[in-house]
PDB file of C-alpha atoms in Angstrom:
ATOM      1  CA  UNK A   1       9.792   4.557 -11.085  1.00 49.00           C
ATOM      2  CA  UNK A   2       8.213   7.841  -9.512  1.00 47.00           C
ATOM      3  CA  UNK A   3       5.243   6.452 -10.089  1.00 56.00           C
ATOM      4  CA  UNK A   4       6.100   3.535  -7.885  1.00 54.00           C
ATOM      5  CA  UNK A   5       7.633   5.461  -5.344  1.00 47.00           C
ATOM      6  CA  UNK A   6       4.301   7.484  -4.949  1.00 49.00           C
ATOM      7  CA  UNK A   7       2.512   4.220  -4.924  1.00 49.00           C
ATOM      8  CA  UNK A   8       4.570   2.950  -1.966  1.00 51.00           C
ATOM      9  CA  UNK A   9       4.593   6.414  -0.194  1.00 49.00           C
ATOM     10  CA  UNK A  10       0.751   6.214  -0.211  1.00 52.00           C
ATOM     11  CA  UNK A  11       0.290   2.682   0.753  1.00 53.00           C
ATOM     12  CA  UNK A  12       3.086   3.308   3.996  1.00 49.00           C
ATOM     13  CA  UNK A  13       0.940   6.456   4.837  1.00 47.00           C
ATOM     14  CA  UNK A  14      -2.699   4.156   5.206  1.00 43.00           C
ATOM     15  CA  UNK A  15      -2.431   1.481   8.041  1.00 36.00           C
ATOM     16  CA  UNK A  16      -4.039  -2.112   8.526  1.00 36.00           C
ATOM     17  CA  UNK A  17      -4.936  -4.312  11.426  1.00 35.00           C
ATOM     18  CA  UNK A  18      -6.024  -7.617  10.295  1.00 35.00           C
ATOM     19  CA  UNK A  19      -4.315 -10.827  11.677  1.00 39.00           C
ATOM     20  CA  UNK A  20      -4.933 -12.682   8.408  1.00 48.00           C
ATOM     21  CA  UNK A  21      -4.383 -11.605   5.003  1.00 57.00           C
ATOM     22  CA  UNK A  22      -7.140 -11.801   2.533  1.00 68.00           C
ATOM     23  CA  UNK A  23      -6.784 -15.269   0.699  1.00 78.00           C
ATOM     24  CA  UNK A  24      -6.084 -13.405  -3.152  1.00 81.00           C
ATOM     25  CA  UNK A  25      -3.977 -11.015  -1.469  1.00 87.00           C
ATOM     26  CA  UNK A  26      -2.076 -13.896   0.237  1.00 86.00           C
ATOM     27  CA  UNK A  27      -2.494 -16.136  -3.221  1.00 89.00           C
ATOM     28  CA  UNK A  28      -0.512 -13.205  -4.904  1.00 91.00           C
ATOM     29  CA  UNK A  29       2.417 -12.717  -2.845  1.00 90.00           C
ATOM     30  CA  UNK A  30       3.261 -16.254  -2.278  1.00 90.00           C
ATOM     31  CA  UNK A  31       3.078 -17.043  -6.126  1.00 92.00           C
ATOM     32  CA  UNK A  32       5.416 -14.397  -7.138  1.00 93.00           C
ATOM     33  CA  UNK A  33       7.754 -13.603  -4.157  1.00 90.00           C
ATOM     34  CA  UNK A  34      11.210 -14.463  -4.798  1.00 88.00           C
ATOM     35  CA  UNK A  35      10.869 -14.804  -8.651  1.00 91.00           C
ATOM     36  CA  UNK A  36      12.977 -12.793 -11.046  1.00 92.00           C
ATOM     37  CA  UNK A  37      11.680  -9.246 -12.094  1.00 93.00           C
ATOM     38  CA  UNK A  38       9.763  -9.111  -9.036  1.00 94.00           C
ATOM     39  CA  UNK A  39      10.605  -7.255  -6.020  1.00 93.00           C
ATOM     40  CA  UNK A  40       9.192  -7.931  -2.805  1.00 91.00           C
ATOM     41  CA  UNK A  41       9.609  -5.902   0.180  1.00 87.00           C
ATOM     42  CA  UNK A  42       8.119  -7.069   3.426  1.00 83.00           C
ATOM     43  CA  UNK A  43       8.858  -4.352   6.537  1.00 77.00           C
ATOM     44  CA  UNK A  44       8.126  -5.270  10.226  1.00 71.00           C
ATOM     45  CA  UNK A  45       6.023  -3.704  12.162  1.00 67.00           C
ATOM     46  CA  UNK A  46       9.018  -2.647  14.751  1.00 65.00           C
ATOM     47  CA  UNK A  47      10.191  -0.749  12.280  1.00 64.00           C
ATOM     48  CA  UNK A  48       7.762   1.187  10.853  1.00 60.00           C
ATOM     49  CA  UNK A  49       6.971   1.858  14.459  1.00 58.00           C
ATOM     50  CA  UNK A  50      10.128   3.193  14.717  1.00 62.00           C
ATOM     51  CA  UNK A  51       9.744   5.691  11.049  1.00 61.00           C
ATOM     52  CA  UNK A  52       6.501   6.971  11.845  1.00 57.00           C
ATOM     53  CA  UNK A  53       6.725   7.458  15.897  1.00 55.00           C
ATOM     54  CA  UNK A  54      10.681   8.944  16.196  1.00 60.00           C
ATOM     55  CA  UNK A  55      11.177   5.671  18.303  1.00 57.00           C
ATOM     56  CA  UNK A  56       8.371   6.616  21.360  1.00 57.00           C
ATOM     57  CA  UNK A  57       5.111   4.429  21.844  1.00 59.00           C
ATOM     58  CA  UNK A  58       2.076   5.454  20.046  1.00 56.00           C
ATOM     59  CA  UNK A  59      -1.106   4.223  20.503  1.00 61.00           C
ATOM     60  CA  UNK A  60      -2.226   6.058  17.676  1.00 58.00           C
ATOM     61  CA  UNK A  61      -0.059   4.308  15.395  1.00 64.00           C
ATOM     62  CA  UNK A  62       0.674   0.828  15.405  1.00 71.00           C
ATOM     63  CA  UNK A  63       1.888  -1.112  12.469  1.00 72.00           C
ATOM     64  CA  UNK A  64       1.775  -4.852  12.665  1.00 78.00           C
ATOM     65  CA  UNK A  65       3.721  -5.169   8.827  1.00 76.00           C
ATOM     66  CA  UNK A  66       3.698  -3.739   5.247  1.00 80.00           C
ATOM     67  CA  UNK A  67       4.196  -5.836   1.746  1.00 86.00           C
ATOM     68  CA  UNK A  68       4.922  -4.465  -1.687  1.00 88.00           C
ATOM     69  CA  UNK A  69       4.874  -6.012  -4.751  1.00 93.00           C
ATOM     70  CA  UNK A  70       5.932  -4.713  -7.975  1.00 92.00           C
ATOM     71  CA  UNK A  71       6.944  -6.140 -11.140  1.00 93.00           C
ATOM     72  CA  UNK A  72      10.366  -4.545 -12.587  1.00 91.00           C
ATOM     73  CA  UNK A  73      10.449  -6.656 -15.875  1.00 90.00           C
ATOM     74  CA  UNK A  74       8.639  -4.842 -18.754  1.00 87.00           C
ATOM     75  CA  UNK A  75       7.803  -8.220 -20.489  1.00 90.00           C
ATOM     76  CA  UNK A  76       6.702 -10.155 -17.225  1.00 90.00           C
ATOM     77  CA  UNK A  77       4.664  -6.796 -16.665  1.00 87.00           C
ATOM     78  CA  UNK A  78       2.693  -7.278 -19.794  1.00 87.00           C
ATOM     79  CA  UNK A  79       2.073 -11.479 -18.778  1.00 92.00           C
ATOM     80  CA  UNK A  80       1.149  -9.926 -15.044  1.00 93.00           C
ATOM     81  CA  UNK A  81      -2.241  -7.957 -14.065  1.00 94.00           C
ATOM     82  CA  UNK A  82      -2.227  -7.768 -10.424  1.00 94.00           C
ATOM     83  CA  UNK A  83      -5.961  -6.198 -10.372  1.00 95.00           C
ATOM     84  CA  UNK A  84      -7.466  -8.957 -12.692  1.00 94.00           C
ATOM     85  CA  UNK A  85      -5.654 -11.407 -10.351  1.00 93.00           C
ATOM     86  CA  UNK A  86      -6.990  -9.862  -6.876  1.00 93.00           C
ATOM     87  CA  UNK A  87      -9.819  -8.238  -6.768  1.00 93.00           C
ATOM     88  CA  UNK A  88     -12.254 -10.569  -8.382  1.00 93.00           C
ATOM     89  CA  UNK A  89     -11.198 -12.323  -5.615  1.00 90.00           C
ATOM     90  CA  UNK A  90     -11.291 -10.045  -2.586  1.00 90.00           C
ATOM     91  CA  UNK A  91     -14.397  -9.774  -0.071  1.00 89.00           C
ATOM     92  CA  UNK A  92     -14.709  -6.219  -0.601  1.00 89.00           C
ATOM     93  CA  UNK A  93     -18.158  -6.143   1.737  1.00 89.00           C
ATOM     94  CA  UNK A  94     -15.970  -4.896   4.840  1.00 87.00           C
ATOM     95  CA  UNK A  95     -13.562  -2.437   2.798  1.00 90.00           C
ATOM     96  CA  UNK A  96     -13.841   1.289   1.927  1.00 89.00           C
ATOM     97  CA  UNK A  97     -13.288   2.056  -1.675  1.00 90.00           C
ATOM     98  CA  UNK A  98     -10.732   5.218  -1.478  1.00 83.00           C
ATOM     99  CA  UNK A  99      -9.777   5.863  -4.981  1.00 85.00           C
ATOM    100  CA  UNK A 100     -10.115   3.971  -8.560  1.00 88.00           C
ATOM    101  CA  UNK A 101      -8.518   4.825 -11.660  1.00 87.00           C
ATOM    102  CA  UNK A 102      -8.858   3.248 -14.786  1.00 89.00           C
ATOM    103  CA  UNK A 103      -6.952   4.131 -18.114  1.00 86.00           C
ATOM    104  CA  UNK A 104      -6.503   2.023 -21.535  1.00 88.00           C
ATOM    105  CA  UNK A 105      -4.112  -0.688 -19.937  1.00 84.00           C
ATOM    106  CA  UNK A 106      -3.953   0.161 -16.471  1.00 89.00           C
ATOM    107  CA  UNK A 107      -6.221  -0.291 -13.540  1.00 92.00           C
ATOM    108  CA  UNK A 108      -5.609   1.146  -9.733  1.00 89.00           C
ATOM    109  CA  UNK A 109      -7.898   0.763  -6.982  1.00 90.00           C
ATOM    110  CA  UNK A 110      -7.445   1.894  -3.362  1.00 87.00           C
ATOM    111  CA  UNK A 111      -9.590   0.258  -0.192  1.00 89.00           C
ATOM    112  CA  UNK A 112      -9.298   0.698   3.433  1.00 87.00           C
ATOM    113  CA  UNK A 113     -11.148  -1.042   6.318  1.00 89.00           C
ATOM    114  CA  UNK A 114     -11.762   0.753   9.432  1.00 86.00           C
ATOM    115  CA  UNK A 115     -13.148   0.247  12.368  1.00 83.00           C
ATOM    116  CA  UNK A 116     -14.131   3.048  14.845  1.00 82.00           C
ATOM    117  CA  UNK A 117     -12.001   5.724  14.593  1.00 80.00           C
ATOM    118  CA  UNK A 118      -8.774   4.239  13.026  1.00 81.00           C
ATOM    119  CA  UNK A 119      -7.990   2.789   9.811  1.00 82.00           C
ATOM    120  CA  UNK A 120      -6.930  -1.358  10.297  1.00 84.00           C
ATOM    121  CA  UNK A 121      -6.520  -2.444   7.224  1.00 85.00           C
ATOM    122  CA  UNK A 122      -5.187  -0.880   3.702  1.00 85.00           C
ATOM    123  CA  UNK A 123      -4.657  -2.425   0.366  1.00 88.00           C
ATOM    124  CA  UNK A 124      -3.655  -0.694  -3.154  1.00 88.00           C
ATOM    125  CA  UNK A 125      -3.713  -2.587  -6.335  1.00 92.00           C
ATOM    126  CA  UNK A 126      -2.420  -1.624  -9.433  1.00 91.00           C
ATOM    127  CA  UNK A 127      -2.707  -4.194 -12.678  1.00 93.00           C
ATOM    128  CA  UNK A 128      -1.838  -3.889 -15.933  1.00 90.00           C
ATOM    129  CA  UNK A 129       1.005  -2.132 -17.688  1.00 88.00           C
ATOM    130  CA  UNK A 130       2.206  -1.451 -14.470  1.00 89.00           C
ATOM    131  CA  UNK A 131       1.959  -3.886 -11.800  1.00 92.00           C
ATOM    132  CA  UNK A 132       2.085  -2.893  -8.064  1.00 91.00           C
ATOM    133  CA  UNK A 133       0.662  -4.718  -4.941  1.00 92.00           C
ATOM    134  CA  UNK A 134       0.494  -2.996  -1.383  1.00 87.00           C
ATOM    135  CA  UNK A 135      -1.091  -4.170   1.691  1.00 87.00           C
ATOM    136  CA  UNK A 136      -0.654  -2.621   5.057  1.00 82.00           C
ATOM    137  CA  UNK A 137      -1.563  -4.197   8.444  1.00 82.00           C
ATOM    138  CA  UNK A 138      -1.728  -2.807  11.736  1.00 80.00           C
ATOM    139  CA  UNK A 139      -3.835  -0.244  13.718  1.00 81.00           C
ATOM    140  CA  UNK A 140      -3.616   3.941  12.746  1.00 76.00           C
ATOM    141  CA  UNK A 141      -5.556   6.640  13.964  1.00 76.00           C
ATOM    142  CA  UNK A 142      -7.528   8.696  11.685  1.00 72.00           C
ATOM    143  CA  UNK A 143      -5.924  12.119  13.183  1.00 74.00           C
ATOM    144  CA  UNK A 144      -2.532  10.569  12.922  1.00 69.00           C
ATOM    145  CA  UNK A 145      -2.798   9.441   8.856  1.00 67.00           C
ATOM    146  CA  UNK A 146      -3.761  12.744   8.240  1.00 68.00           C
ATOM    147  CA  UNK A 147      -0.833  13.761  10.200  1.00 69.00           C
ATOM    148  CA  UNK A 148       1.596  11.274   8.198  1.00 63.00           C
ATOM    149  CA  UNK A 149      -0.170  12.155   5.193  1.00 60.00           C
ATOM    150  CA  UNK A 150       0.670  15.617   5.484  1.00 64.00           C
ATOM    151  CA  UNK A 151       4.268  15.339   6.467  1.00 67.00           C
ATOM    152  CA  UNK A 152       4.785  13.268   3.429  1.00 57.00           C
ATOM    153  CA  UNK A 153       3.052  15.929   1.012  1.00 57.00           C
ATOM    154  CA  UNK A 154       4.928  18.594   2.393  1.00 67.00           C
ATOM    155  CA  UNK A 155       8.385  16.096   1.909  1.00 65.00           C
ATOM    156  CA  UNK A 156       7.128  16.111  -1.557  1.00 54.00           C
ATOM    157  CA  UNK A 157       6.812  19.354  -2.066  1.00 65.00           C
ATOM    158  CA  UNK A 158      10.398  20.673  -0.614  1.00 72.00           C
ATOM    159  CA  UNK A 159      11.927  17.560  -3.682  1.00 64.00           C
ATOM    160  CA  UNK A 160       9.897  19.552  -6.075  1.00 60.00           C
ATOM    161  CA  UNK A 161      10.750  22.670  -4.915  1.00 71.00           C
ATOM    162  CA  UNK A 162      14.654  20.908  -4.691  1.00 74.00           C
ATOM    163  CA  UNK A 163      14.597  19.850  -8.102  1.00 64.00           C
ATOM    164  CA  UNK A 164      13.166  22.988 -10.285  1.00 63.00           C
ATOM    165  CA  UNK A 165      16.073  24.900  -8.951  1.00 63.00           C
TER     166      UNK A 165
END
């Protein structure tokens, strides 16, 4: 469940701006939303404007939406493998590869498309023995994810902190 959590903090801190979704990314959430032992979570981009800006315009930051997929059921979760499922599939010629990791039963990849100065686009993909889908639209500064990116790591850090004591 941490692990999760971490997965979803990382994917809300990276932004996207694309006005379409990638087909396999699309292909993925439409074929499991709504089923049992999955959960979907689908923010709007009000919202997150809201979390990340205290409520004042910022033209540094501008989400258009975020989507999460995970798979709760351990049995679905060993049917499911997100990764194999999506990025065979993805056009990866206009995305940054952030960050793979790949252990016996478990791969995790992290891209980003950006354009200029701001990242537009973010997607994280985890597959195997544990199943997680993010993808993050909108518009967000470099300067202000490394803001956001810090705040959170520093949250993190005060829970730890929290928790040993």
């Amino acid at each position: 469940m941490k692990t999760r959590l971490t997965l979803i903090a990382i994917g809300l801190v990276l932004n996207i701006n694309l006005f379409a979704q990638p087909t396999s990314i699309e292909k993925v959430f439409n074929a499991y939303a709504g089923k049992d032992g999955i959960t979907t979570v689908d923010f709007s981009g009000n919202l997150l404007n809201l979390m990340f800006n205290d409520g004042e315009t910022n033209e540094n930051c501008k989400l258009s939406s975020v989507k999460i997929l995970t798979v709760d059921d351990s049995l679905l979760n060993g049917k499911i493998n997100f990764y194999q499922e999506i990025i065979p599939n993805l056009d990866k010629s206009n995305y940054e590869q952030l960050m793979t990791v790949k252990s016996k039963g478990q791969d995790f990849v992290v891209y980003c498309k950006k354009e200029k100065n701001a990242i537009t686009e973010f997607v994280l993909v985890s597959g195997g023995d544990d199943n997680v889908l993010i993808y993050v639209e909108g518009n967000l500064s470099l300067s202000e994810a490394k803001r956001i990116s810090n705040d959170l790591a520093q949250n993190k850090l005060r829970e730890l902190e929290n928790t040993s004591n």
